[in-house]
CSV table of C-alpha atoms in Angstrom, one decimal:
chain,number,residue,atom,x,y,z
A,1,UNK,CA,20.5,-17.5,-15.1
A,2,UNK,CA,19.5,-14.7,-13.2
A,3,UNK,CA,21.1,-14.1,-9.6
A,4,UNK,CA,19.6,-10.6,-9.4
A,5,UNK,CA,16.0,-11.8,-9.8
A,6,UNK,CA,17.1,-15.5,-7.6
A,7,UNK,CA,17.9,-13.5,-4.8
A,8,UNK,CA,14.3,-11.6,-4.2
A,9,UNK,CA,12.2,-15.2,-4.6
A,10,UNK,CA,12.0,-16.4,-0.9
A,11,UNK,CA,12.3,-20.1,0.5
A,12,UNK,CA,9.4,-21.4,2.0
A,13,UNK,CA,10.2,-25.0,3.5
A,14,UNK,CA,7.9,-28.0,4.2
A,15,UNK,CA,5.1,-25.9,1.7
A,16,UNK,CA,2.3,-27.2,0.4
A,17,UNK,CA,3.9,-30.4,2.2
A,18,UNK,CA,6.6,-31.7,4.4
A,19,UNK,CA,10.2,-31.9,2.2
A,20,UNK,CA,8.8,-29.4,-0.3
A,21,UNK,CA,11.5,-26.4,-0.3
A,22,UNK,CA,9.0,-23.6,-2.3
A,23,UNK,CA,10.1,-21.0,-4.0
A,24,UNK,CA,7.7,-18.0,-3.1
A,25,UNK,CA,7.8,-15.5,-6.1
A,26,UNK,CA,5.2,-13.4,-4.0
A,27,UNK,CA,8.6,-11.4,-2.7
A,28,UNK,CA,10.3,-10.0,-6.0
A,29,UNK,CA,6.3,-9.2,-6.8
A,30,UNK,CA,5.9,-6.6,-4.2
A,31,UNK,CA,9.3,-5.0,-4.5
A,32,UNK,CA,8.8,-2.3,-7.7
A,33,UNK,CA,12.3,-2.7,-8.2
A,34,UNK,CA,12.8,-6.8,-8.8
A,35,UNK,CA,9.2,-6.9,-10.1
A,36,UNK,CA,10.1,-4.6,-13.4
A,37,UNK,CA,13.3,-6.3,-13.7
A,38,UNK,CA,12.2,-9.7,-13.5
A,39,UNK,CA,9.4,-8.6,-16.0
A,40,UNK,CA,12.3,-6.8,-18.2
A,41,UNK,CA,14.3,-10.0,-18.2
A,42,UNK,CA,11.2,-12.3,-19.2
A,43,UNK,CA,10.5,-9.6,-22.2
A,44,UNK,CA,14.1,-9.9,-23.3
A,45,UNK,CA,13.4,-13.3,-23.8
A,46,UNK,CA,11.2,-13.1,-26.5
A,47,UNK,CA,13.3,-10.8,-28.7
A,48,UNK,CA,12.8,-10.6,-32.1
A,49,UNK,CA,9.5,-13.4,-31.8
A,50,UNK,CA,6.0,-12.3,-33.5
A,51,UNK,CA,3.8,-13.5,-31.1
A,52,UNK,CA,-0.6,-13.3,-32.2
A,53,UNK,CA,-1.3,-14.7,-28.7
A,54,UNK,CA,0.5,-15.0,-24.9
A,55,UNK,CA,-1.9,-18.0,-22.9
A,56,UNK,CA,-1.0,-17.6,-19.3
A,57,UNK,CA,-1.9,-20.3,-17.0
A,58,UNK,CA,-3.6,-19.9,-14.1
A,59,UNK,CA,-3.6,-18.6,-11.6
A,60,UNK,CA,0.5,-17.1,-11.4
A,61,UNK,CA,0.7,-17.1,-15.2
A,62,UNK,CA,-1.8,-14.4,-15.6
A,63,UNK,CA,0.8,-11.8,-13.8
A,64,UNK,CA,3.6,-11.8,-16.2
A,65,UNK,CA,1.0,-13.4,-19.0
A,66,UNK,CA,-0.5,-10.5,-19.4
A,67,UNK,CA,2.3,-7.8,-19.0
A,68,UNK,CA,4.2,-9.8,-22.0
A,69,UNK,CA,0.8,-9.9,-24.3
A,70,UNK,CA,0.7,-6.4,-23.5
A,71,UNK,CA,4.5,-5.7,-24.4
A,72,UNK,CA,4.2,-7.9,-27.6
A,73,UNK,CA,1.0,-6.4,-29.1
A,74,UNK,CA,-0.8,-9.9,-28.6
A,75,UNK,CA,-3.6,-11.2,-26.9
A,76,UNK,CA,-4.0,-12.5,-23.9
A,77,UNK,CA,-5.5,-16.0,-23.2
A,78,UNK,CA,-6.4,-17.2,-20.0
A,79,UNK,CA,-5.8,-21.4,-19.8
A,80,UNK,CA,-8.1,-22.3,-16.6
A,81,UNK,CA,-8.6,-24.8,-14.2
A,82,UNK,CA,-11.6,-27.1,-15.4
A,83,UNK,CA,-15.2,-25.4,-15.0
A,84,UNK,CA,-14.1,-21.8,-14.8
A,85,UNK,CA,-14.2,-20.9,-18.4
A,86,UNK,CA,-17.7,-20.3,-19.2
A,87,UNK,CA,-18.0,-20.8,-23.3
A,88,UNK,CA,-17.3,-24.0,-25.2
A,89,UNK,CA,-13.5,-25.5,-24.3
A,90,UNK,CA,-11.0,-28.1,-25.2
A,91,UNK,CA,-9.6,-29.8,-21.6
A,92,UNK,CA,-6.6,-31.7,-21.7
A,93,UNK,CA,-5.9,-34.1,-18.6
A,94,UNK,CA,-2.1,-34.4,-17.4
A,95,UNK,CA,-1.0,-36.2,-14.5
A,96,UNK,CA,0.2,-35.5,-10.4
A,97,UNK,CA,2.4,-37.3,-8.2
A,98,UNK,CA,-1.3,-39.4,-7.1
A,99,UNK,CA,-4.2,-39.2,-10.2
A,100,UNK,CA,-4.9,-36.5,-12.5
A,101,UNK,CA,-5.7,-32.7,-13.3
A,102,UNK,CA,-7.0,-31.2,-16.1
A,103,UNK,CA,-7.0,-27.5,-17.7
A,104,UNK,CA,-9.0,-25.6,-19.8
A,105,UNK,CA,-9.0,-23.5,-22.9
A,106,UNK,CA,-11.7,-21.6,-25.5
A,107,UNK,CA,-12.3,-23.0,-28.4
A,108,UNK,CA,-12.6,-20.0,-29.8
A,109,UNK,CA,-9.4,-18.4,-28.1
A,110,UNK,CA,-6.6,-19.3,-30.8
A,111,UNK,CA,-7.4,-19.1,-34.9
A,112,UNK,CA,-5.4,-21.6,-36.6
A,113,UNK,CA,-2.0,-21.1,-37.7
A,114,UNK,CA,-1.5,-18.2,-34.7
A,115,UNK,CA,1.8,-18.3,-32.9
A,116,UNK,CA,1.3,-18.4,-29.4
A,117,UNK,CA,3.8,-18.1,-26.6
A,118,UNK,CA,2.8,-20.2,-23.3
A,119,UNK,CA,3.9,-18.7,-20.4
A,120,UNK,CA,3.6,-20.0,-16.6
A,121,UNK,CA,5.6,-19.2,-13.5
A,122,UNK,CA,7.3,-22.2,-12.8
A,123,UNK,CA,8.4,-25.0,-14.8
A,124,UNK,CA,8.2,-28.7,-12.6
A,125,UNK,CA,7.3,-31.7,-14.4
A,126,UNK,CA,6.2,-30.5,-17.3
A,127,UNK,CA,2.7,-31.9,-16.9
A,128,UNK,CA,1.0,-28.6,-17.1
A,129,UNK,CA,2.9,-27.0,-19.8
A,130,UNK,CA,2.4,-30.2,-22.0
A,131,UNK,CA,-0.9,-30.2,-21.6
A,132,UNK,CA,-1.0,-26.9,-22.6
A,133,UNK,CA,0.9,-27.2,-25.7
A,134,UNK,CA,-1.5,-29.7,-26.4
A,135,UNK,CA,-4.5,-28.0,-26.0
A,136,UNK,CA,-3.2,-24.9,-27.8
A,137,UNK,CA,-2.3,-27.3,-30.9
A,138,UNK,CA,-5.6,-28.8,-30.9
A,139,UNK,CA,-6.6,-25.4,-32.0
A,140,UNK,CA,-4.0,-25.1,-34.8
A,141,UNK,CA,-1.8,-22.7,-32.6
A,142,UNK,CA,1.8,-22.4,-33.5
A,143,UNK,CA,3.4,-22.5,-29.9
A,144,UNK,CA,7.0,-20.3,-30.4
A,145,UNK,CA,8.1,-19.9,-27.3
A,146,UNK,CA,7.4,-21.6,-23.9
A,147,UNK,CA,8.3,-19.0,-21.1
A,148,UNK,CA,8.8,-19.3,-17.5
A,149,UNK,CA,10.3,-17.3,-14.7
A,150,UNK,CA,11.3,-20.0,-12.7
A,151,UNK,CA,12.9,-23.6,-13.5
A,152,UNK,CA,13.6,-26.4,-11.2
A,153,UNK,CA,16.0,-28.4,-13.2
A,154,UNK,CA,16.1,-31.5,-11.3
A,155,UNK,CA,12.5,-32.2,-11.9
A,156,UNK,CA,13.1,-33.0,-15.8
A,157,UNK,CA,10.3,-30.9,-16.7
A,158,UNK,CA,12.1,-30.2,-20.2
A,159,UNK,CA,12.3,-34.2,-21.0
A,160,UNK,CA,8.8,-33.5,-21.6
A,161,UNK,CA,9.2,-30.6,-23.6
A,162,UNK,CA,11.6,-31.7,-26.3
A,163,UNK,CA,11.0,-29.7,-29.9
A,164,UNK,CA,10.2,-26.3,-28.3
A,165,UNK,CA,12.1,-23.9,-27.8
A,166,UNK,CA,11.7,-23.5,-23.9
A,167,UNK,CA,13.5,-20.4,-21.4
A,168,UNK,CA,13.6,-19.7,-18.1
A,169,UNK,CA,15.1,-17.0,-16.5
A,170,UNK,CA,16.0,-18.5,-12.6
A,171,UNK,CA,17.0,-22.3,-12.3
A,172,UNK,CA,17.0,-24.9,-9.3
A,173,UNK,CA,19.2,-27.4,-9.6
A,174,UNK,CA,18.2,-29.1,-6.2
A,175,UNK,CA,15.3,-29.1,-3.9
B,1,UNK,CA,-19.2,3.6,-19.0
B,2,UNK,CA,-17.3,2.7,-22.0
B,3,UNK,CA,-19.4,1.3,-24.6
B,4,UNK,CA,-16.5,0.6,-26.8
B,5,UNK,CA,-15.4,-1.9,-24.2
B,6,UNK,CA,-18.9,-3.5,-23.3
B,7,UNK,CA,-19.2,-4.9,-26.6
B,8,UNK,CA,-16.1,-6.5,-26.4
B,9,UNK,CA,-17.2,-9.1,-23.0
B,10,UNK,CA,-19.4,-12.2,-24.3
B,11,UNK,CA,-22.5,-12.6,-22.5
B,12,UNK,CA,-22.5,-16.3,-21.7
B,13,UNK,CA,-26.5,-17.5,-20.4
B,14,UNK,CA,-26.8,-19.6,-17.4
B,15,UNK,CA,-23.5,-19.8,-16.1
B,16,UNK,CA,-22.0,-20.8,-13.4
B,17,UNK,CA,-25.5,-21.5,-13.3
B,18,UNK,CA,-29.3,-21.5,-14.5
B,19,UNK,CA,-30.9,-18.1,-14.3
B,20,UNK,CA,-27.3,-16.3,-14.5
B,21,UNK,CA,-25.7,-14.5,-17.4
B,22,UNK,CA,-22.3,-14.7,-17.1
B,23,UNK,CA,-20.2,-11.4,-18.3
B,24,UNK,CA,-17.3,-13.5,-20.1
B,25,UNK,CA,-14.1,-10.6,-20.6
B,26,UNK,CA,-12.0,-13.6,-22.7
B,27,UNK,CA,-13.4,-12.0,-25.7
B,28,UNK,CA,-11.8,-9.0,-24.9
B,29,UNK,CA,-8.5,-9.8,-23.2
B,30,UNK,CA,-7.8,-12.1,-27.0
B,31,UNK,CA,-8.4,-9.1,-29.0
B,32,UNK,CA,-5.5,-7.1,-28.8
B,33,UNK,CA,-6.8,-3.7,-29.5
B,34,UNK,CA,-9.7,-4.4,-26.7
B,35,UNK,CA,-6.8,-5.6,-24.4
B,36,UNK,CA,-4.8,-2.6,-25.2
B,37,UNK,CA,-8.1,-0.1,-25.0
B,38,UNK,CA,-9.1,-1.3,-21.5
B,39,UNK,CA,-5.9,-1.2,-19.9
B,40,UNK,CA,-5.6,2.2,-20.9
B,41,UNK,CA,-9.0,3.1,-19.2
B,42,UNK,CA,-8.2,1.3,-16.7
B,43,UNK,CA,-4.5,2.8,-16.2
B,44,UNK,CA,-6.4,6.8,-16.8
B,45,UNK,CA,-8.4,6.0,-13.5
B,46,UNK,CA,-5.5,6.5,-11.6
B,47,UNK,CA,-4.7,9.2,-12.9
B,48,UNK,CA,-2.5,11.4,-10.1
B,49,UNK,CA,-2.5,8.8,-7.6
B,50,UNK,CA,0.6,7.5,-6.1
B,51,UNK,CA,0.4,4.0,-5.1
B,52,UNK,CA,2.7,1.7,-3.3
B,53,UNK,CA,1.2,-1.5,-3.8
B,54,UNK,CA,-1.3,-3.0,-6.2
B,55,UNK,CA,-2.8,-5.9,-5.4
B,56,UNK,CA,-4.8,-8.1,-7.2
B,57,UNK,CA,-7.5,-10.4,-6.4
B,58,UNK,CA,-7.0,-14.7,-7.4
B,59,UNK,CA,-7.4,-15.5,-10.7
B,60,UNK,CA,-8.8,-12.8,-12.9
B,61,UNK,CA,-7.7,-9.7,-10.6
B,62,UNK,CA,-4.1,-10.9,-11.3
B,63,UNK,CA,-4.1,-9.8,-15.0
B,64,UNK,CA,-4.9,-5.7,-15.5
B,65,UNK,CA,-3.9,-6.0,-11.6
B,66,UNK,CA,0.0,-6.9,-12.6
B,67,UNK,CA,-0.1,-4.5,-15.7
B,68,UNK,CA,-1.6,-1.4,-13.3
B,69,UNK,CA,1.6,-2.2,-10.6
B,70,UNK,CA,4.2,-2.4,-13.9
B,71,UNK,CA,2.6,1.1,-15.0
B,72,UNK,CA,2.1,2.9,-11.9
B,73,UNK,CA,6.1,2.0,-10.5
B,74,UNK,CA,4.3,0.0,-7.2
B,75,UNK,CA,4.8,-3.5,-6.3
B,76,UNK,CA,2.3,-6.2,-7.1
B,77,UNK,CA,0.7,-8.5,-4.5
B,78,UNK,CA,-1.7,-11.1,-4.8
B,79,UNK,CA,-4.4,-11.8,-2.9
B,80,UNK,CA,-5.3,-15.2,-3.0
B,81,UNK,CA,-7.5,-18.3,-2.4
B,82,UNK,CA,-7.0,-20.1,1.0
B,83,UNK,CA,-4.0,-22.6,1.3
B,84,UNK,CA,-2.1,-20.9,-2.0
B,85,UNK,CA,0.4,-18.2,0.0
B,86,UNK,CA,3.0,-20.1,1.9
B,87,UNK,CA,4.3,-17.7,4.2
B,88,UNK,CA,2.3,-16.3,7.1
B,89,UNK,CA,-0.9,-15.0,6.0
B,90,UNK,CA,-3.7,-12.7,7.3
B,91,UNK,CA,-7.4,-13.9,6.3
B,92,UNK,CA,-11.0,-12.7,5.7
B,93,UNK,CA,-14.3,-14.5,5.8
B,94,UNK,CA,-16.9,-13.2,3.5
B,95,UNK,CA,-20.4,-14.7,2.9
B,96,UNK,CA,-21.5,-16.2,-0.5
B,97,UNK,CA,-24.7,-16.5,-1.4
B,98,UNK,CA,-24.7,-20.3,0.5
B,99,UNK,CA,-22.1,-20.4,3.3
B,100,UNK,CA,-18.6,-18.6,3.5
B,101,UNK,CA,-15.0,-18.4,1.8
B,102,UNK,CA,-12.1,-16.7,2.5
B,103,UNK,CA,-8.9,-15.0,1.1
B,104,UNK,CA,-5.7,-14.4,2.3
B,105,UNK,CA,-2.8,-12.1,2.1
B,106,UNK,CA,0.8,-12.1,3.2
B,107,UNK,CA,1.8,-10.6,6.4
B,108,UNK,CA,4.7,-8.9,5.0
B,109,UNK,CA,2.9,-8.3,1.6
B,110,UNK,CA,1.9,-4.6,2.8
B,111,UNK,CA,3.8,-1.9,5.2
B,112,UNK,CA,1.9,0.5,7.6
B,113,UNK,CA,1.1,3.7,5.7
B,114,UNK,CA,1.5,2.1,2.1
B,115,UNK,CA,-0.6,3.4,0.0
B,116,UNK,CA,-2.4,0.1,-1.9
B,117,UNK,CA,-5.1,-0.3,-5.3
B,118,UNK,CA,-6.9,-3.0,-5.3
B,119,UNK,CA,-8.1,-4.5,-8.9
B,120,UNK,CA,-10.5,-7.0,-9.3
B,121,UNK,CA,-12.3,-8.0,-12.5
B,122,UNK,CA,-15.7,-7.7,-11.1
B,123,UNK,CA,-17.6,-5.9,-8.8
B,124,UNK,CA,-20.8,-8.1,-7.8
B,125,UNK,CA,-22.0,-8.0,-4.4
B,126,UNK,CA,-18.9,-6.9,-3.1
B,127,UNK,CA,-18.1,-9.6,-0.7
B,128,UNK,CA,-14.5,-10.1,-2.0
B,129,UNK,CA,-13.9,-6.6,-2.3
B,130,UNK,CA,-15.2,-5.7,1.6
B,131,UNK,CA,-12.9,-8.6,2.6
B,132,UNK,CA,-9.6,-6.9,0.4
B,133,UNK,CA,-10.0,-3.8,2.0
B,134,UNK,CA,-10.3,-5.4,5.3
B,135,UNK,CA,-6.9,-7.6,4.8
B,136,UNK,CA,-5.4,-4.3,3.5
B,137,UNK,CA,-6.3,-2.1,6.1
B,138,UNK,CA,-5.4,-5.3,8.8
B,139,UNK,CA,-1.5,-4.4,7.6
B,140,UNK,CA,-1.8,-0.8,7.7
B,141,UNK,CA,-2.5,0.0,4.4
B,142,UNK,CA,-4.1,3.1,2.8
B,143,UNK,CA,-6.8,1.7,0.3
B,144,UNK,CA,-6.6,4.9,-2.1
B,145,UNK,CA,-8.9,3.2,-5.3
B,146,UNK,CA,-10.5,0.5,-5.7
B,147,UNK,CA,-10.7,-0.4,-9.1
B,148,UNK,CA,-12.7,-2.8,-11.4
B,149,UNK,CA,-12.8,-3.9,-15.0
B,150,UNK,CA,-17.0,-4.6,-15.0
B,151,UNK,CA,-19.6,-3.5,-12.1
B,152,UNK,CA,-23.1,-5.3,-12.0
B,153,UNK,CA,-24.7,-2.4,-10.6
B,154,UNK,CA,-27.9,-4.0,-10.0
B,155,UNK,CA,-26.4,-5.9,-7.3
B,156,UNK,CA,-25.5,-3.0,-5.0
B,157,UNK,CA,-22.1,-3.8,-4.3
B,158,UNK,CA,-20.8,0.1,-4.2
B,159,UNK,CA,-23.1,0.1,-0.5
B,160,UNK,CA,-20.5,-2.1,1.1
B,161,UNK,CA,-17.7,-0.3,0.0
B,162,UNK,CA,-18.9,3.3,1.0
B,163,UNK,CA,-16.8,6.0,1.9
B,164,UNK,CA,-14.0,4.4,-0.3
B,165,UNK,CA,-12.7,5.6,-4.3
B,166,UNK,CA,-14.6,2.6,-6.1
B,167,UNK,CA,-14.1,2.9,-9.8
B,168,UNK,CA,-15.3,0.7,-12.6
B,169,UNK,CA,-15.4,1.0,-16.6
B,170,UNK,CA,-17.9,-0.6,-17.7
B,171,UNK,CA,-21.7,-1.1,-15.9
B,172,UNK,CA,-24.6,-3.6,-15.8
B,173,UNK,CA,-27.8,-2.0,-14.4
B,174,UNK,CA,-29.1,-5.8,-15.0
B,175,UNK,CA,-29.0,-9.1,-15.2
């Protein structure tokens, strides 16, 4: 757990709604200082891991996404909300508080047998990053490593993760 | 223009819609040697400028965008989609080609005097990109470059940004 990186992500309250305590990332972002670090810290994360392929969700997991596929020698692949992704896709539907959402990936964007490393900003529920897993295993990815900067532990989001080997670098253990 | 990079974007036919041929950089950002190459030519566009602030344009302008602020020592800041940012925001209105949209930036995302990049992916009509340097300028920002991954040049978007450093590496003359 990082207090270094917890102590540049501001507290935004009653956002997107009323009772919501958000954690704004958008502050360690535009300080040079906490934005390398945070990024060092993610990096360190994935020591020693062969990674063919970093899928970033959108729209907060490109940032890091892409610095980490770029540290790692991988690719980076771009996992979209549905109808943004212009060639042939695999969508996988997961579920909000009221209905559904889906995402999006390439067919073409992970060979089989490729170890991939998902990475998103914030772990919650674990609806997105389940779908994801999913999606990137319909393809015959490996997923290694399931990254995110931020985790709010209360939420369970790992329950739905079991298997993988998940990390997070910053952790809230309350709303 | 970099031809080594051109004939790594898929050209995708009548997307988003009939009549429209969609310049798809997936392709390129899976391929790590691509990725690698066109961050580089990217990153040697800056070449001798200092910059304070790089900010990034919601979804695609997050991915070089975040890589450029990592190698060039500034601070990243997204510029996002209405309703995303959860902190006080300044916003644009630009026209699409039926009606309006908007983006918005944090207030505190930018001091007076900084000097800011701005990345986007693409550089069509220039709409987004007039708006950017508008919410940049709004805080007091210096816009130093503005820098894109693909230009369609056929579309003119360079006359709405005159007067300003617009760079891109790769060029469609059209559709």
């Amino acid at each position: 757990m990082s207090i270094e990186i917890k102590k540049h992500i501001r507290n935004v309250p009653d956002f997107p709604k009323k009772g919501i305590m958000f954690r704004d990332i958008t502050t360690l972002l535009k300080n040079p200082n906490s934005f390398q670090l945070a990024f060092e810290q993610l990096y360190a994360q994935t020591n020693g891991l062969m990674i063919d392929k970093v899928v970033g969700i959108e729209s907060r997991g490109f940032i890091f996404g892409a610095m980490l596929a770029e540290h790692l020698n991988a690719g980076f692949v771009p996992m979209r909300k549905p109808g943004k992704l212009p060639a042939e896709t695999e969508k996988e539907f997961y579920d909000l508080e009221y209905g559904k959402d889906s995402i999006e990936i390439h067919k073409d964007a992970i060979r089989p047998g490729e170890k991939v490393l998902i990475h998103d900003d914030l772990l919650a529920t674990g609806g997105t990053a389940k779908a994801a897993i999913n999606l990137v295993e319909k393809l015959g990815g490996e997923v290694v490593c399931i990254l995110f900067l931020v985790e709010l532990s209360f939420l369970n989001g790992r329950e739905k993760l079991q298997g993988y080997n998940v990390k997070s670098l910053v952790d809230y253990t309350s709303e």
